[in-house]
Amino acid sequence: MKLTPLADISLRYKIPLRVIILVIVTAFFVTASMVFREHDESRRDLVAHAAGLGRVLADTLTTPLIHDDLWRAYEVVRSPQRRSGGDFETLSAASVVVMDTEFRTFVSTQPARYPLGSNPAQKEADFGHVQSAVGAGDSATQRLVEPPASDHLYMVTPIIADGVLLGHLVLGYSREVFIPRLHNLVTRSVLVTLLVLGVLLPLSAWWARRLADPLVQLAEAMDQVTTQLPDPAAVPLLATGDEIGRLAQAFRGMLTGLREKQQLEQHMLVAERLAAVGRLSAGIAHEINNPLGGMLNALNTFRRHGNPDAITEKTISLLERGLTQIRHTVAALLVEAKIESHPLTPEDIEDIHILVMAAADKKLANFVWHNRVTEAVPLPSTLVRQILLNLLLNAVQAIDDGGHVECDTRVEDQRLVILVENDGAHIDEDRLPYLFEPFSTDRPEGNGLGLWVTYQIVQQLQGDLEVDSRPGLTRFVIELPLP
Amino acid sequence: MHRRRLLQLVLTAACAVATGAHATTPGRPRDIRIGLTPVFLDDQLDFLKQLRAYFERRLGWPVSFVQRGSYREIIELVRVGKIDFAWLCGYPYTRYQQDMKLLAVPLYQGKPLYRSYLIVPASDTRTSTFTDLKGKVFAYSDPDSNSGYLYPQYTLLRAGENPASFFSRTFFTWGHRKVVEAVGVGLAQGGAVDGYVWDTLARVRPELTAATRVAHRSPELGHPPFVARLKIPETEFRMMQKVLLGMRDDAEGAALLRSLNLDGFVAGDGHLFDSIAVMARAVAAGR
């Protein structure tokens, strides 16, 4: 559901865009209100100015009017227009007309437009309004006349001497006198707005990036979830306690959970497969073992009582060797945990040290040995020794000449912990799930049953087995609970 | 005794200070007063300051200029002797020459003569005589002006018109320069001005004269003269006449004359104004 085409834009641009819009809208409204106020004030100024000027001029005009002195009257009405500079420029009247009591022009600042003795109301509708406004009320009061649909307004002042009305002074003002002031105001506020935008834009862009970057990184990390779980540590975690910080934290938590679940699933998959393989091989081993025992017995009996000749003897030997090998293999597959065995002693473990030392010396290995088991442990010594031997021989085999092999055994929290590590070539990640399957070796020597046997023993002793293999370090950790 | 002597000294000193500059002409009670009228551009105050300083230096006497709103007031001041000299129009001089003495006449374009101009707005290209302006608004400069009042009145009378009703409306501006302005802005459709003033104004403020057009020029008439009050002491009369006549002979005076757009002053002769007197009589008879 897209609200606008802008909805898809990155926050990086959305936020500065919104700042621009906010600034412009604010500037617009502030300017508009200022323009309105300025217009009102200008108008008030104008009207007050016009009223004052009208009274002064009307006073000054009484003598020229009484004396019928046209030139003096002209000099009087012209005087405000001669002033220049400042507000008087904009406030100066566009036209000044002095009319006698019959509304005939006595004098004006524009003699060509308002000829002497003519009635301006006959030529200009505005003056018709002025005339009717003056005629309607008390003609001896000053009034502001604003003819409708006119771009001028008029201040009409009666000219009175000794209580006798001599005529009217009409000051005409163009409404356009406000325009330069308003134009100036608008120009200034546009400039200020641009200035503010110039400051705010980089600021908001920086702010937007600060806000958007963690979100964008989070979004990218989330996109990866479907294909491959990202490392939770790689997710940007903000120290902030706001929504973004909390989101990042929650996302990290979710990733950790997902990862654990994924690992658990993989482990279960491996364990199930190994269990299946174990059941299968055990079944097959049993099925093979019985006829195998019979065959070996038969061969034995035949050799002892059948007086075989030389060729037959040779054949029987061949058969016997083959069958024996089968029996060994099957026996290896069939890990029997129920073998009676004495509890494990520290000396049992030391034996293994001696056994492996020979192989380790051959490779000039740096063999580090920590046996921290100080007393007998109620675990079958044969099986534990088997595990240690398998792992250590594998480790020695894995290293290059002069490599590092370490073994650490200890009892901790009612568990026997065995740690074996080496710095040889590491195990590929692809191979890890199949590592404990029988015959899965990638080495030319060995039957590929060492780890299978180890795994089976650990399983039967209800222990845990963990492999960690990366370049430079391959580590097996086995924990066996003490019964 | 000592004290009395001291007092006497102080009094003597005070008298010396009080008489000060007047010491050369003992008994003169006040400075020399010269009345001015708008027969020239009398509103250039900075120029007037220079002119006054020049007169003071040349006369060795404080000078003050007296200006009034109309010719009439200056004329009366001369007649009653309240001012010593005045620059007047030839028309009042002919009327009151028994009350004043002709001091000097300006030389304009080499002659002690000038003309009256009929001016109309520059937009009016048809008018060539006063009679073309029948029923229009007309601006006179001053009722005591020859060029700005008497000549048009006389011309209309000669044309068989009644000057009192020929125009729909007339008014006085009390100055030639203001007639130019009134006609320029269209307040009047015609006006009568001193030709010398119009010509000079065309040099000083060409934008004012550019709004007008000279439609008619009068014959040459006696230029507005400098006059003295009737009872002016002879020495002062001579002194002032000497200053005016000698103006063109010194650099400073010549510069002032250039500003006045004049060539100098001559002693002049009362007959210069005979033609004005003839017009004045005709107009008086026509009323």
PDB file of C-alpha atoms in Angstrom, chain A residues 132-376:
ATOM      1  CA  SER A 132     -21.815  61.725  -2.472  1.00  0.00           C
ATOM      2  CA  ALA A 133     -19.972  60.731   0.722  1.00  0.00           C
ATOM      3  CA  VAL A 134     -19.453  64.389   1.614  1.00  0.00           C
ATOM      4  CA  GLY A 135     -22.993  65.262   0.637  1.00  0.00           C
ATOM      5  CA  ALA A 136     -24.453  62.387   2.644  1.00  0.00           C
ATOM      6  CA  GLY A 137     -23.099  63.303   6.050  1.00  0.00           C
ATOM      7  CA  ASP A 138     -21.954  66.323   7.944  1.00  0.00           C
ATOM      8  CA  SER A 139     -19.821  68.081   5.367  1.00  0.00           C
ATOM      9  CA  ALA A 140     -17.767  69.743   8.102  1.00  0.00           C
ATOM     10  CA  THR A 141     -16.065  66.577   9.311  1.00  0.00           C
ATOM     11  CA  GLN A 142     -12.968  64.971   7.937  1.00  0.00           C
ATOM     12  CA  ARG A 143     -13.586  61.553   6.416  1.00  0.00           C
ATOM     13  CA  LEU A 144     -11.842  58.734   4.596  1.00  0.00           C
ATOM     14  CA  VAL A 145     -13.541  57.740   1.364  1.00  0.00           C
ATOM     15  CA  GLU A 146     -12.739  54.395  -0.212  1.00  0.00           C
ATOM     16  CA  PRO A 147     -14.607  54.076  -3.485  1.00  0.00           C
ATOM     17  CA  PRO A 148     -15.377  50.432  -4.255  1.00  0.00           C
ATOM     18  CA  ALA A 149     -13.412  48.881  -7.105  1.00  0.00           C
ATOM     19  CA  SER A 150     -10.891  51.700  -7.014  1.00  0.00           C
ATOM     20  CA  ASP A 151      -7.165  51.504  -6.440  1.00  0.00           C
ATOM     21  CA  HIS A 152      -7.212  54.828  -4.648  1.00  0.00           C
ATOM     22  CA  LEU A 153      -8.440  56.075  -1.317  1.00  0.00           C
ATOM     23  CA  TYR A 154      -9.272  59.665  -0.479  1.00  0.00           C
ATOM     24  CA  MET A 155      -8.934  61.755   2.641  1.00  0.00           C
ATOM     25  CA  VAL A 156     -11.498  64.555   2.466  1.00  0.00           C
ATOM     26  CA  THR A 157     -10.925  67.511   4.781  1.00  0.00           C
ATOM     27  CA  PRO A 158     -13.301  70.445   4.995  1.00  0.00           C
ATOM     28  CA  ILE A 159     -11.724  73.895   4.688  1.00  0.00           C
ATOM     29  CA  ILE A 160     -13.413  76.038   7.296  1.00  0.00           C
ATOM     30  CA  ALA A 161     -12.761  79.626   8.265  1.00  0.00           C
ATOM     31  CA  ASP A 162     -14.612  81.104  11.204  1.00  0.00           C
ATOM     32  CA  GLY A 163     -17.217  78.352  11.075  1.00  0.00           C
ATOM     33  CA  VAL A 164     -17.941  78.909   7.388  1.00  0.00           C
ATOM     34  CA  LEU A 165     -17.280  76.062   4.957  1.00  0.00           C
ATOM     35  CA  LEU A 166     -15.119  77.316   2.082  1.00  0.00           C
ATOM     36  CA  GLY A 167     -14.597  74.034   0.290  1.00  0.00           C
ATOM     37  CA  HIS A 168     -12.985  70.648   0.570  1.00  0.00           C
ATOM     38  CA  LEU A 169      -9.463  69.417   0.320  1.00  0.00           C
ATOM     39  CA  VAL A 170      -9.206  65.947  -1.226  1.00  0.00           C
ATOM     40  CA  LEU A 171      -5.961  64.006  -0.784  1.00  0.00           C
ATOM     41  CA  GLY A 172      -5.878  61.016  -3.124  1.00  0.00           C
ATOM     42  CA  TYR A 173      -3.617  58.094  -2.279  1.00  0.00           C
ATOM     43  CA  SER A 174      -2.808  55.125  -4.439  1.00  0.00           C
ATOM     44  CA  ARG A 175      -3.213  51.826  -2.663  1.00  0.00           C
ATOM     45  CA  GLU A 176      -0.099  50.789  -4.551  1.00  0.00           C
ATOM     46  CA  VAL A 177       2.045  52.827  -2.189  1.00  0.00           C
ATOM     47  CA  PHE A 178       1.990  49.759   0.064  1.00  0.00           C
ATOM     48  CA  ILE A 179       3.303  47.491  -2.644  1.00  0.00           C
ATOM     49  CA  PRO A 180       6.976  48.505  -2.511  1.00  0.00           C
ATOM     50  CA  ARG A 181       6.983  48.083   1.269  1.00  0.00           C
ATOM     51  CA  LEU A 182       5.281  44.688   1.060  1.00  0.00           C
ATOM     52  CA  HIS A 183       7.493  43.668  -1.833  1.00  0.00           C
ATOM     53  CA  ASN A 184      10.526  44.637   0.188  1.00  0.00           C
ATOM     54  CA  LEU A 185       9.215  42.609   3.128  1.00  0.00           C
ATOM     55  CA  VAL A 186       8.567  39.517   1.034  1.00  0.00           C
ATOM     56  CA  THR A 187      11.990  39.771  -0.602  1.00  0.00           C
ATOM     57  CA  ARG A 188      13.631  40.019   2.790  1.00  0.00           C
ATOM     58  CA  SER A 189      11.778  37.043   4.209  1.00  0.00           C
ATOM     59  CA  VAL A 190      12.588  34.946   1.144  1.00  0.00           C
ATOM     60  CA  LEU A 191      16.240  35.780   1.688  1.00  0.00           C
ATOM     61  CA  VAL A 192      16.039  34.906   5.371  1.00  0.00           C
ATOM     62  CA  THR A 193      14.272  31.640   4.535  1.00  0.00           C
ATOM     63  CA  LEU A 194      17.005  30.739   2.059  1.00  0.00           C
ATOM     64  CA  LEU A 195      19.600  31.591   4.676  1.00  0.00           C
ATOM     65  CA  VAL A 196      17.872  29.424   7.268  1.00  0.00           C
ATOM     66  CA  LEU A 197      17.560  26.608   4.731  1.00  0.00           C
ATOM     67  CA  GLY A 198      21.235  27.014   3.911  1.00  0.00           C
ATOM     68  CA  VAL A 199      22.040  26.402   7.572  1.00  0.00           C
ATOM     69  CA  LEU A 200      19.373  23.801   8.271  1.00  0.00           C
ATOM     70  CA  LEU A 201      19.822  21.671   5.167  1.00  0.00           C
ATOM     71  CA  PRO A 202      23.343  20.395   5.903  1.00  0.00           C
ATOM     72  CA  LEU A 203      22.315  20.046   9.531  1.00  0.00           C
ATOM     73  CA  SER A 204      19.232  18.033   8.693  1.00  0.00           C
ATOM     74  CA  ALA A 205      21.134  15.945   6.160  1.00  0.00           C
ATOM     75  CA  TRP A 206      23.658  15.095   8.871  1.00  0.00           C
ATOM     76  CA  TRP A 207      20.881  14.462  11.341  1.00  0.00           C
ATOM     77  CA  ALA A 208      19.029  12.299   8.838  1.00  0.00           C
ATOM     78  CA  ARG A 209      22.137  10.267   8.158  1.00  0.00           C
ATOM     79  CA  ARG A 210      22.685   9.741  11.842  1.00  0.00           C
ATOM     80  CA  LEU A 211      19.121   8.598  12.230  1.00  0.00           C
ATOM     81  CA  ALA A 212      18.846   6.639   9.018  1.00  0.00           C
ATOM     82  CA  ASP A 213      22.198   4.879   8.889  1.00  0.00           C
ATOM     83  CA  PRO A 214      21.526   2.422  11.756  1.00  0.00           C
ATOM     84  CA  LEU A 215      18.083   1.782  10.344  1.00  0.00           C
ATOM     85  CA  VAL A 216      19.479   1.196   6.882  1.00  0.00           C
ATOM     86  CA  GLN A 217      22.104  -1.188   8.288  1.00  0.00           C
ATOM     87  CA  LEU A 218      19.429  -2.975  10.301  1.00  0.00           C
ATOM     88  CA  ALA A 219      17.272  -3.255   7.209  1.00  0.00           C
ATOM     89  CA  GLU A 220      20.195  -4.686   5.220  1.00  0.00           C
ATOM     90  CA  ALA A 221      20.932  -7.170   8.005  1.00  0.00           C
ATOM     91  CA  MET A 222      17.275  -8.209   8.088  1.00  0.00           C
ATOM     92  CA  ASP A 223      17.290  -8.713   4.340  1.00  0.00           C
ATOM     93  CA  GLN A 224      20.109 -11.254   4.853  1.00  0.00           C
ATOM     94  CA  VAL A 225      18.133 -13.317   7.364  1.00  0.00           C
ATOM     95  CA  THR A 226      16.310 -15.252   4.667  1.00  0.00           C
ATOM     96  CA  THR A 227      19.502 -16.283   2.864  1.00  0.00           C
ATOM     97  CA  GLN A 228      22.113 -16.553   5.569  1.00  0.00           C
ATOM     98  CA  LEU A 229      21.952 -15.580   9.203  1.00  0.00           C
ATOM     99  CA  PRO A 230      24.268 -12.640   9.793  1.00  0.00           C
ATOM    100  CA  ASP A 231      26.593 -12.612  12.734  1.00  0.00           C
ATOM    101  CA  PRO A 232      24.796 -10.839  15.602  1.00  0.00           C
ATOM    102  CA  ALA A 233      28.024  -9.008  16.417  1.00  0.00           C
ATOM    103  CA  ALA A 234      27.964  -7.438  12.969  1.00  0.00           C
ATOM    104  CA  VAL A 235      24.605  -5.815  13.625  1.00  0.00           C
ATOM    105  CA  PRO A 236      25.046  -2.141  14.551  1.00  0.00           C
ATOM    106  CA  LEU A 237      24.100  -1.767  18.166  1.00  0.00           C
ATOM    107  CA  LEU A 238      23.411   1.761  19.305  1.00  0.00           C
ATOM    108  CA  ALA A 239      23.948   2.653  22.896  1.00  0.00           C
ATOM    109  CA  THR A 240      20.869   4.840  22.712  1.00  0.00           C
ATOM    110  CA  GLY A 241      17.787   3.881  24.604  1.00  0.00           C
ATOM    111  CA  ASP A 242      15.407   5.130  21.956  1.00  0.00           C
ATOM    112  CA  GLU A 243      13.345   3.006  19.595  1.00  0.00           C
ATOM    113  CA  ILE A 244      16.208   2.494  17.176  1.00  0.00           C
ATOM    114  CA  GLY A 245      18.524   1.313  19.941  1.00  0.00           C
ATOM    115  CA  ARG A 246      15.847  -1.021  21.240  1.00  0.00           C
ATOM    116  CA  LEU A 247      15.106  -2.285  17.771  1.00  0.00           C
ATOM    117  CA  ALA A 248      18.765  -3.086  17.184  1.00  0.00           C
ATOM    118  CA  GLN A 249      18.964  -4.854  20.530  1.00  0.00           C
ATOM    119  CA  ALA A 250      15.827  -6.879  19.854  1.00  0.00           C
ATOM    120  CA  PHE A 251      17.101  -7.761  16.403  1.00  0.00           C
ATOM    121  CA  ARG A 252      20.387  -8.936  17.860  1.00  0.00           C
ATOM    122  CA  GLY A 253      18.528 -11.052  20.359  1.00  0.00           C
ATOM    123  CA  MET A 254      16.419 -12.515  17.597  1.00  0.00           C
ATOM    124  CA  LEU A 255      19.500 -13.309  15.515  1.00  0.00           C
ATOM    125  CA  THR A 256      21.177 -15.033  18.437  1.00  0.00           C
ATOM    126  CA  GLY A 257      18.039 -17.094  19.017  1.00  0.00           C
ATOM    127  CA  LEU A 258      17.762 -17.979  15.355  1.00  0.00           C
ATOM    128  CA  ARG A 259      21.400 -18.966  15.217  1.00  0.00           C
ATOM    129  CA  GLU A 260      21.129 -21.201  18.268  1.00  0.00           C
ATOM    130  CA  LYS A 261      18.065 -22.825  16.811  1.00  0.00           C
ATOM    131  CA  GLN A 262      19.807 -23.356  13.518  1.00  0.00           C
ATOM    132  CA  GLN A 263      22.821 -24.940  15.264  1.00  0.00           C
ATOM    133  CA  LEU A 264      20.599 -27.120  17.363  1.00  0.00           C
ATOM    134  CA  GLU A 265      18.781 -28.322  14.266  1.00  0.00           C
ATOM    135  CA  GLN A 266      22.082 -29.129  12.592  1.00  0.00           C
ATOM    136  CA  HIS A 267      23.303 -30.995  15.666  1.00  0.00           C
ATOM    137  CA  MET A 268      20.111 -32.967  15.880  1.00  0.00           C
ATOM    138  CA  LEU A 269      20.308 -33.802  12.233  1.00  0.00           C
ATOM    139  CA  VAL A 270      23.860 -35.053  12.633  1.00  0.00           C
ATOM    140  CA  ALA A 271      23.056 -36.918  15.826  1.00  0.00           C
ATOM    141  CA  GLU A 272      20.043 -38.620  14.273  1.00  0.00           C
ATOM    142  CA  ARG A 273      21.965 -39.632  11.241  1.00  0.00           C
ATOM    143  CA  LEU A 274      24.779 -40.963  13.361  1.00  0.00           C
ATOM    144  CA  ALA A 275      22.293 -42.840  15.506  1.00  0.00           C
ATOM    145  CA  ALA A 276      20.716 -44.357  12.426  1.00  0.00           C
ATOM    146  CA  VAL A 277      24.075 -45.316  11.064  1.00  0.00           C
ATOM    147  CA  GLY A 278      24.939 -46.751  14.469  1.00  0.00           C
ATOM    148  CA  ARG A 279      21.786 -48.861  14.605  1.00  0.00           C
ATOM    149  CA  LEU A 280      22.315 -50.054  11.093  1.00  0.00           C
ATOM    150  CA  SER A 281      25.928 -50.963  11.601  1.00  0.00           C
ATOM    151  CA  ALA A 282      25.172 -52.644  14.914  1.00  0.00           C
ATOM    152  CA  GLY A 283      22.425 -54.719  13.282  1.00  0.00           C
ATOM    153  CA  ILE A 284      24.623 -55.674  10.388  1.00  0.00           C
ATOM    154  CA  ALA A 285      27.480 -56.455  12.746  1.00  0.00           C
ATOM    155  CA  HIS A 286      25.319 -58.786  14.753  1.00  0.00           C
ATOM    156  CA  GLU A 287      24.021 -60.475  11.652  1.00  0.00           C
ATOM    157  CA  ILE A 288      27.576 -60.912  10.356  1.00  0.00           C
ATOM    158  CA  ASN A 289      29.094 -61.932  13.654  1.00  0.00           C
ATOM    159  CA  ASN A 290      27.077 -65.136  14.070  1.00  0.00           C
ATOM    160  CA  PRO A 291      27.810 -66.756  10.714  1.00  0.00           C
ATOM    161  CA  LEU A 292      31.319 -65.374  10.940  1.00  0.00           C
ATOM    162  CA  GLY A 293      31.926 -67.178  14.241  1.00  0.00           C
ATOM    163  CA  GLY A 294      30.564 -70.384  12.737  1.00  0.00           C
ATOM    164  CA  MET A 295      32.777 -70.041   9.647  1.00  0.00           C
ATOM    165  CA  LEU A 296      35.917 -69.431  11.710  1.00  0.00           C
ATOM    166  CA  ASN A 297      35.049 -72.409  13.933  1.00  0.00           C
ATOM    167  CA  ALA A 298      34.496 -74.575  10.907  1.00  0.00           C
ATOM    168  CA  LEU A 299      37.825 -73.542   9.413  1.00  0.00           C
ATOM    169  CA  ASN A 300      39.555 -74.254  12.694  1.00  0.00           C
ATOM    170  CA  THR A 301      37.979 -77.667  12.989  1.00  0.00           C
ATOM    171  CA  PHE A 302      38.854 -78.496   9.399  1.00  0.00           C
ATOM    172  CA  ARG A 303      42.480 -77.534   9.886  1.00  0.00           C
ATOM    173  CA  ARG A 304      42.816 -79.544  13.026  1.00  0.00           C
ATOM    174  CA  HIS A 305      40.983 -82.643  11.931  1.00  0.00           C
ATOM    175  CA  GLY A 306      40.778 -82.507   8.171  1.00  0.00           C
ATOM    176  CA  ASN A 307      44.565 -82.964   7.528  1.00  0.00           C
ATOM    177  CA  PRO A 308      44.628 -80.494   4.718  1.00  0.00           C
ATOM    178  CA  ASP A 309      47.373 -80.634   2.118  1.00  0.00           C
ATOM    179  CA  ALA A 310      49.643 -77.704   1.485  1.00  0.00           C
ATOM    180  CA  ILE A 311      47.418 -75.955  -1.015  1.00  0.00           C
ATOM    181  CA  THR A 312      44.327 -76.376   1.074  1.00  0.00           C
ATOM    182  CA  GLU A 313      46.272 -75.153   4.102  1.00  0.00           C
ATOM    183  CA  LYS A 314      47.192 -72.053   2.211  1.00  0.00           C
ATOM    184  CA  THR A 315      43.616 -71.445   1.133  1.00  0.00           C
ATOM    185  CA  ILE A 316      42.309 -72.017   4.633  1.00  0.00           C
ATOM    186  CA  SER A 317      44.836 -69.505   5.960  1.00  0.00           C
ATOM    187  CA  LEU A 318      43.713 -67.006   3.369  1.00  0.00           C
ATOM    188  CA  LEU A 319      40.076 -67.519   4.304  1.00  0.00           C
ATOM    189  CA  GLU A 320      40.909 -67.316   7.988  1.00  0.00           C
ATOM    190  CA  ARG A 321      42.793 -64.035   7.576  1.00  0.00           C
ATOM    191  CA  GLY A 322      40.010 -62.516   5.526  1.00  0.00           C
ATOM    192  CA  LEU A 323      37.330 -63.589   7.979  1.00  0.00           C
ATOM    193  CA  THR A 324      39.416 -62.346  10.908  1.00  0.00           C
ATOM    194  CA  GLN A 325      39.744 -58.963   9.248  1.00  0.00           C
ATOM    195  CA  ILE A 326      35.977 -58.886   8.765  1.00  0.00           C
ATOM    196  CA  ARG A 327      35.544 -59.755  12.430  1.00  0.00           C
ATOM    197  CA  HIS A 328      37.893 -56.905  13.464  1.00  0.00           C
ATOM    198  CA  THR A 329      36.118 -54.445  11.309  1.00  0.00           C
ATOM    199  CA  VAL A 330      32.750 -55.500  12.543  1.00  0.00           C
ATOM    200  CA  ALA A 331      34.023 -55.443  16.099  1.00  0.00           C
ATOM    201  CA  ALA A 332      35.279 -51.929  15.533  1.00  0.00           C
ATOM    202  CA  LEU A 333      31.912 -50.864  14.200  1.00  0.00           C
ATOM    203  CA  LEU A 334      30.184 -52.476  17.087  1.00  0.00           C
ATOM    204  CA  VAL A 335      31.298 -50.444  20.004  1.00  0.00           C
ATOM    205  CA  GLU A 336      30.539 -52.348  23.098  1.00  0.00           C
ATOM    206  CA  ALA A 337      30.288 -50.084  26.084  1.00  0.00           C
ATOM    207  CA  LYS A 338      29.280 -52.776  28.424  1.00  0.00           C
ATOM    208  CA  ILE A 339      32.776 -54.247  28.491  1.00  0.00           C
ATOM    209  CA  GLU A 340      33.820 -54.819  32.019  1.00  0.00           C
ATOM    210  CA  SER A 341      36.575 -52.424  32.905  1.00  0.00           C
ATOM    211  CA  HIS A 342      38.202 -50.990  36.008  1.00  0.00           C
ATOM    212  CA  PRO A 343      37.640 -47.337  36.909  1.00  0.00           C
ATOM    213  CA  LEU A 344      39.895 -44.861  35.245  1.00  0.00           C
ATOM    214  CA  THR A 345      43.026 -43.915  37.174  1.00  0.00           C
ATOM    215  CA  PRO A 346      45.488 -41.084  36.556  1.00  0.00           C
ATOM    216  CA  GLU A 347      48.014 -43.749  35.618  1.00  0.00           C
ATOM    217  CA  ASP A 348      45.723 -44.999  32.826  1.00  0.00           C
ATOM    218  CA  ILE A 349      45.861 -41.543  31.325  1.00  0.00           C
ATOM    219  CA  GLU A 350      49.645 -41.310  31.723  1.00  0.00           C
ATOM    220  CA  ASP A 351      49.962 -44.596  29.781  1.00  0.00           C
ATOM    221  CA  ILE A 352      48.368 -42.884  26.821  1.00  0.00           C
ATOM    222  CA  HIS A 353      50.977 -40.086  27.094  1.00  0.00           C
ATOM    223  CA  ILE A 354      53.717 -42.639  26.736  1.00  0.00           C
ATOM    224  CA  LEU A 355      51.935 -44.399  23.887  1.00  0.00           C
ATOM    225  CA  VAL A 356      51.451 -41.237  21.855  1.00  0.00           C
ATOM    226  CA  MET A 357      54.880 -39.784  22.654  1.00  0.00           C
ATOM    227  CA  ALA A 358      56.560 -42.096  20.154  1.00  0.00           C
ATOM    228  CA  ALA A 359      54.367 -40.901  17.280  1.00  0.00           C
ATOM    229  CA  ALA A 360      54.664 -37.292  18.402  1.00  0.00           C
ATOM    230  CA  ASP A 361      58.456 -37.441  18.584  1.00  0.00           C
ATOM    231  CA  LYS A 362      58.553 -38.792  15.088  1.00  0.00           C
ATOM    232  CA  LYS A 363      56.889 -35.578  13.883  1.00  0.00           C
ATOM    233  CA  LEU A 364      59.016 -33.447  16.240  1.00  0.00           C
ATOM    234  CA  ALA A 365      55.733 -32.263  17.682  1.00  0.00           C
ATOM    235  CA  ASN A 366      55.486 -29.763  20.486  1.00  0.00           C
ATOM    236  CA  PHE A 367      53.423 -32.063  22.640  1.00  0.00           C
ATOM    237  CA  VAL A 368      51.902 -30.302  25.647  1.00  0.00           C
ATOM    238  CA  TRP A 369      50.393 -32.610  28.257  1.00  0.00           C
ATOM    239  CA  HIS A 370      48.260 -31.613  31.224  1.00  0.00           C
ATOM    240  CA  ASN A 371      46.840 -34.454  33.211  1.00  0.00           C
ATOM    241  CA  ARG A 372      44.919 -32.880  36.055  1.00  0.00           C
ATOM    242  CA  VAL A 373      43.070 -36.022  37.032  1.00  0.00           C
ATOM    243  CA  THR A 374      44.432 -36.803  40.486  1.00  0.00           C
ATOM    244  CA  GLU A 375      42.381 -39.807  41.594  1.00  0.00           C
ATOM    245  CA  ALA A 376      40.399 -42.648  40.165  1.00  0.00           C
TER     246      ALA A 376
END
